[in-house]
Amino acid sequence: MTTVKQIYDYLNKIAPFDKAMKADNCGVLIGDNDAEVKRVLLCLDATNKVIDEAITKKADLIIAHHPLMFFGVSKLCKSDPEYRLIAAGINMIAAHTNLDVAKGGITDLMLTKLGYPPGNEVIGSCKSGDPEFGKITELPQAITAAELAHECQNAFGCKVVRYVKGDKPIRRIGVCSGAGNDLVELALQKGCDAYICGDLRNDRFVFAANYGLTLVDAGHFHTENIFCDDLAARLTKAFPKAQFRKSANSVDPCRYVI
């Protein structure tokens, strides 16, 4: 029998929860550690549509990247995802920033998807006391900003990629999954010709333009949703008696006019 606690322990081994940011909310957020697990859905966000799917498919557990609760919850209503999970008896684990920074985690997976060499150098910490995010890789041959943007689009399935064209050929590249605003300056200081992440403010684009850094925003959803299939395969190998599947409803909530 596979239990919630066994799956938690496995995730804690490959992506230790104590390595998450201090303000993060990871681990078993809803459920019973001793509950038996036969079917698991993986998703970026445990939305109501994902929960509908979990109920229909009789899933025992949802593993999401983003926590449902970041702050204190003062009330729960029938339409709230938290309420619905509890009512349906579905457990939930969130593996968030611990999975971003883990060896073989989401940032490393970004490099694999891009077909780039592994990154053996980290970019740095967003805040004092928090883990170090991001990896730096070196390409064997230089590419252009436009080529880099297209490679991100193909690797992550983005409909739209926003980028600032830097002032030099690109070989040294920093990457960070999800929101990476706080690493832009660090990437430049560490000699990166380009920096890729998934969620950038306008002032970061202005900064990059001023200092000649190629800056690529490949979408928060698209740079992180890639973890689902990869982690499902790893869990299937570790727990062959349980079924692990990416949710069909782990989809980008945004629509785009192009």
PDB file of C-alpha atoms in Angstrom, residues 5-139:
ATOM      1  CA  LYS A   5       3.298  10.051   3.979  1.00  0.00           C
ATOM      2  CA  GLN A   6       5.386   7.775   1.756  1.00  0.00           C
ATOM      3  CA  ILE A   7       4.917  10.092  -1.212  1.00  0.00           C
ATOM      4  CA  TYR A   8       5.699  13.102   0.982  1.00  0.00           C
ATOM      5  CA  ASP A   9       8.881  11.388   2.186  1.00  0.00           C
ATOM      6  CA  TYR A  10       9.944  10.682  -1.398  1.00  0.00           C
ATOM      7  CA  LEU A  11       9.371  14.307  -2.411  1.00  0.00           C
ATOM      8  CA  ASN A  12      11.247  15.415   0.689  1.00  0.00           C
ATOM      9  CA  LYS A  13      14.182  13.261  -0.409  1.00  0.00           C
ATOM     10  CA  ILE A  14      14.444  14.634  -3.957  1.00  0.00           C
ATOM     11  CA  ALA A  15      13.402  18.206  -3.081  1.00  0.00           C
ATOM     12  CA  PRO A  16      13.751  18.788   0.682  1.00  0.00           C
ATOM     13  CA  PHE A  17      10.904  20.900   2.011  1.00  0.00           C
ATOM     14  CA  ASP A  18      13.212  22.671   4.461  1.00  0.00           C
ATOM     15  CA  LYS A  19      15.011  24.205   1.476  1.00  0.00           C
ATOM     16  CA  ALA A  20      11.913  26.221   0.510  1.00  0.00           C
ATOM     17  CA  MET A  21      11.692  29.966   1.049  1.00  0.00           C
ATOM     18  CA  LYS A  22      10.824  30.938   4.619  1.00  0.00           C
ATOM     19  CA  ALA A  23       7.526  32.515   3.542  1.00  0.00           C
ATOM     20  CA  ASP A  24       6.518  29.516   1.422  1.00  0.00           C
ATOM     21  CA  ASN A  25       3.815  27.014   2.401  1.00  0.00           C
ATOM     22  CA  CYS A  26       4.811  23.551   1.234  1.00  0.00           C
ATOM     23  CA  GLY A  27       4.153  19.956   2.219  1.00  0.00           C
ATOM     24  CA  VAL A  28       0.897  18.179   3.037  1.00  0.00           C
ATOM     25  CA  LEU A  29      -1.575  21.074   3.059  1.00  0.00           C
ATOM     26  CA  ILE A  30      -4.784  19.047   3.118  1.00  0.00           C
ATOM     27  CA  GLY A  31      -5.228  15.429   4.109  1.00  0.00           C
ATOM     28  CA  ASP A  32      -4.259  12.399   6.106  1.00  0.00           C
ATOM     29  CA  ASN A  33      -0.664  11.142   6.115  1.00  0.00           C
ATOM     30  CA  ASP A  34      -1.877   7.551   6.598  1.00  0.00           C
ATOM     31  CA  ALA A  35      -4.402   7.635   3.738  1.00  0.00           C
ATOM     32  CA  GLU A  36      -3.930   5.086   0.964  1.00  0.00           C
ATOM     33  CA  VAL A  37      -3.035   6.500  -2.435  1.00  0.00           C
ATOM     34  CA  LYS A  38      -3.928   4.706  -5.666  1.00  0.00           C
ATOM     35  CA  ARG A  39      -4.407   7.566  -8.121  1.00  0.00           C
ATOM     36  CA  VAL A  40      -2.590  10.924  -8.210  1.00  0.00           C
ATOM     37  CA  LEU A  41      -3.015  14.026 -10.365  1.00  0.00           C
ATOM     38  CA  LEU A  42      -0.160  16.488 -10.825  1.00  0.00           C
ATOM     39  CA  CYS A  43      -0.778  20.137 -11.689  1.00  0.00           C
ATOM     40  CA  LEU A  44       0.659  23.612 -11.440  1.00  0.00           C
ATOM     41  CA  ASP A  45      -2.395  24.942  -9.568  1.00  0.00           C
ATOM     42  CA  ALA A  46      -5.157  22.989  -7.827  1.00  0.00           C
ATOM     43  CA  THR A  47      -7.991  24.853  -9.558  1.00  0.00           C
ATOM     44  CA  ASN A  48     -11.642  23.911  -9.345  1.00  0.00           C
ATOM     45  CA  LYS A  49     -11.391  22.283 -12.776  1.00  0.00           C
ATOM     46  CA  VAL A  50      -8.476  20.155 -11.591  1.00  0.00           C
ATOM     47  CA  ILE A  51     -10.535  19.195  -8.541  1.00  0.00           C
ATOM     48  CA  ASP A  52     -13.507  18.288 -10.763  1.00  0.00           C
ATOM     49  CA  GLU A  53     -11.178  16.002 -12.699  1.00  0.00           C
ATOM     50  CA  ALA A  54      -9.780  14.498  -9.493  1.00  0.00           C
ATOM     51  CA  ILE A  55     -13.302  13.708  -8.272  1.00  0.00           C
ATOM     52  CA  THR A  56     -14.307  12.188 -11.631  1.00  0.00           C
ATOM     53  CA  LYS A  57     -11.142  10.070 -11.825  1.00  0.00           C
ATOM     54  CA  LYS A  58     -11.347   9.116  -8.146  1.00  0.00           C
ATOM     55  CA  ALA A  59      -7.910  10.532  -7.390  1.00  0.00           C
ATOM     56  CA  ASP A  60      -6.723  10.217  -3.800  1.00  0.00           C
ATOM     57  CA  LEU A  61      -4.054  12.912  -3.998  1.00  0.00           C
ATOM     58  CA  ILE A  62      -3.218  16.081  -5.896  1.00  0.00           C
ATOM     59  CA  ILE A  63       0.410  17.189  -6.104  1.00  0.00           C
ATOM     60  CA  ALA A  64       0.553  20.867  -7.066  1.00  0.00           C
ATOM     61  CA  HIS A  65       3.472  23.214  -7.485  1.00  0.00           C
ATOM     62  CA  HIS A  66       1.694  26.281  -6.121  1.00  0.00           C
ATOM     63  CA  PRO A  67       0.195  26.124  -2.612  1.00  0.00           C
ATOM     64  CA  LEU A  68      -3.507  26.823  -2.222  1.00  0.00           C
ATOM     65  CA  MET A  69      -2.906  28.755   0.979  1.00  0.00           C
ATOM     66  CA  PHE A  70      -0.045  31.227   1.265  1.00  0.00           C
ATOM     67  CA  PHE A  71      -1.520  33.157   4.196  1.00  0.00           C
ATOM     68  CA  GLY A  72      -3.949  32.492   7.019  1.00  0.00           C
ATOM     69  CA  VAL A  73      -7.424  31.395   5.912  1.00  0.00           C
ATOM     70  CA  SER A  74     -10.258  33.027   7.879  1.00  0.00           C
ATOM     71  CA  LYS A  75     -13.177  31.249   6.215  1.00  0.00           C
ATOM     72  CA  LEU A  76     -13.971  28.435   3.769  1.00  0.00           C
ATOM     73  CA  CYS A  77     -17.014  28.369   1.500  1.00  0.00           C
ATOM     74  CA  LYS A  78     -18.492  25.583  -0.606  1.00  0.00           C
ATOM     75  CA  SER A  79     -17.000  26.897  -3.856  1.00  0.00           C
ATOM     76  CA  ASP A  80     -13.477  27.289  -2.454  1.00  0.00           C
ATOM     77  CA  PRO A  81     -10.930  24.713  -3.682  1.00  0.00           C
ATOM     78  CA  GLU A  82      -9.827  23.985  -0.107  1.00  0.00           C
ATOM     79  CA  TYR A  83     -13.391  23.219   0.993  1.00  0.00           C
ATOM     80  CA  ARG A  84     -14.002  21.045  -2.042  1.00  0.00           C
ATOM     81  CA  LEU A  85     -10.860  18.975  -1.457  1.00  0.00           C
ATOM     82  CA  ILE A  86     -11.779  18.372   2.167  1.00  0.00           C
ATOM     83  CA  ALA A  87     -15.384  17.509   1.286  1.00  0.00           C
ATOM     84  CA  ALA A  88     -14.227  15.050  -1.387  1.00  0.00           C
ATOM     85  CA  GLY A  89     -11.602  13.480   0.872  1.00  0.00           C
ATOM     86  CA  ILE A  90      -8.791  14.318  -1.553  1.00  0.00           C
ATOM     87  CA  ASN A  91      -5.328  14.934  -0.131  1.00  0.00           C
ATOM     88  CA  MET A  92      -3.031  17.676  -1.411  1.00  0.00           C
ATOM     89  CA  ILE A  93       0.726  18.179  -1.334  1.00  0.00           C
ATOM     90  CA  ALA A  94       2.413  21.373  -2.556  1.00  0.00           C
ATOM     91  CA  ALA A  95       6.033  21.181  -3.700  1.00  0.00           C
ATOM     92  CA  HIS A  96       6.871  24.786  -4.505  1.00  0.00           C
ATOM     93  CA  THR A  97      10.167  26.653  -4.079  1.00  0.00           C
ATOM     94  CA  ASN A  98      11.807  23.503  -2.718  1.00  0.00           C
ATOM     95  CA  LEU A  99      11.215  21.930  -6.153  1.00  0.00           C
ATOM     96  CA  ASP A 100      12.414  25.070  -7.961  1.00  0.00           C
ATOM     97  CA  VAL A 101      15.837  24.938  -6.298  1.00  0.00           C
ATOM     98  CA  ALA A 102      16.320  21.152  -5.997  1.00  0.00           C
ATOM     99  CA  LYS A 103      18.934  19.299  -7.995  1.00  0.00           C
ATOM    100  CA  GLY A 104      17.002  17.946 -10.961  1.00  0.00           C
ATOM    101  CA  GLY A 105      14.166  20.334 -10.103  1.00  0.00           C
ATOM    102  CA  ILE A 106      12.255  22.732 -12.316  1.00  0.00           C
ATOM    103  CA  THR A 107      15.111  25.116 -13.136  1.00  0.00           C
ATOM    104  CA  ASP A 108      17.323  22.193 -14.153  1.00  0.00           C
ATOM    105  CA  LEU A 109      14.415  20.815 -16.170  1.00  0.00           C
ATOM    106  CA  MET A 110      14.195  24.124 -18.058  1.00  0.00           C
ATOM    107  CA  LEU A 111      17.771  23.630 -19.261  1.00  0.00           C
ATOM    108  CA  THR A 112      17.015  20.044 -20.262  1.00  0.00           C
ATOM    109  CA  LYS A 113      13.970  21.157 -22.254  1.00  0.00           C
ATOM    110  CA  LEU A 114      16.052  23.809 -23.992  1.00  0.00           C
ATOM    111  CA  GLY A 115      18.710  21.238 -24.844  1.00  0.00           C
ATOM    112  CA  TYR A 116      21.377  23.299 -23.073  1.00  0.00           C
ATOM    113  CA  PRO A 117      24.281  22.003 -20.941  1.00  0.00           C
ATOM    114  CA  PRO A 118      23.559  21.546 -17.213  1.00  0.00           C
ATOM    115  CA  GLY A 119      24.015  24.611 -15.061  1.00  0.00           C
ATOM    116  CA  ASN A 120      26.630  24.041 -12.367  1.00  0.00           C
ATOM    117  CA  GLU A 121      26.593  27.626 -11.075  1.00  0.00           C
ATOM    118  CA  VAL A 122      23.675  29.186  -9.201  1.00  0.00           C
ATOM    119  CA  ILE A 123      22.592  32.796  -9.634  1.00  0.00           C
ATOM    120  CA  GLY A 124      21.814  33.648  -6.007  1.00  0.00           C
ATOM    121  CA  SER A 125      19.311  34.413  -3.252  1.00  0.00           C
ATOM    122  CA  CYS A 126      16.358  36.743  -3.658  1.00  0.00           C
ATOM    123  CA  LYS A 127      16.450  37.644   0.040  1.00  0.00           C
ATOM    124  CA  SER A 128      18.892  37.041   2.871  1.00  0.00           C
ATOM    125  CA  GLY A 129      18.303  33.655   4.437  1.00  0.00           C
ATOM    126  CA  ASP A 130      16.367  32.268   1.479  1.00  0.00           C
ATOM    127  CA  PRO A 131      17.651  29.523  -0.833  1.00  0.00           C
ATOM    128  CA  GLU A 132      19.678  30.311  -3.946  1.00  0.00           C
ATOM    129  CA  PHE A 133      17.622  30.291  -7.127  1.00  0.00           C
ATOM    130  CA  GLY A 134      18.511  29.985 -10.792  1.00  0.00           C
ATOM    131  CA  LYS A 135      21.272  28.266 -12.735  1.00  0.00           C
ATOM    132  CA  ILE A 136      23.862  29.504 -15.235  1.00  0.00           C
ATOM    133  CA  THR A 137      24.830  27.555 -18.344  1.00  0.00           C
ATOM    134  CA  GLU A 138      27.388  28.110 -21.110  1.00  0.00           C
ATOM    135  CA  LEU A 139      26.521  27.373 -24.737  1.00  0.00           C
TER     136      LEU A 139
END
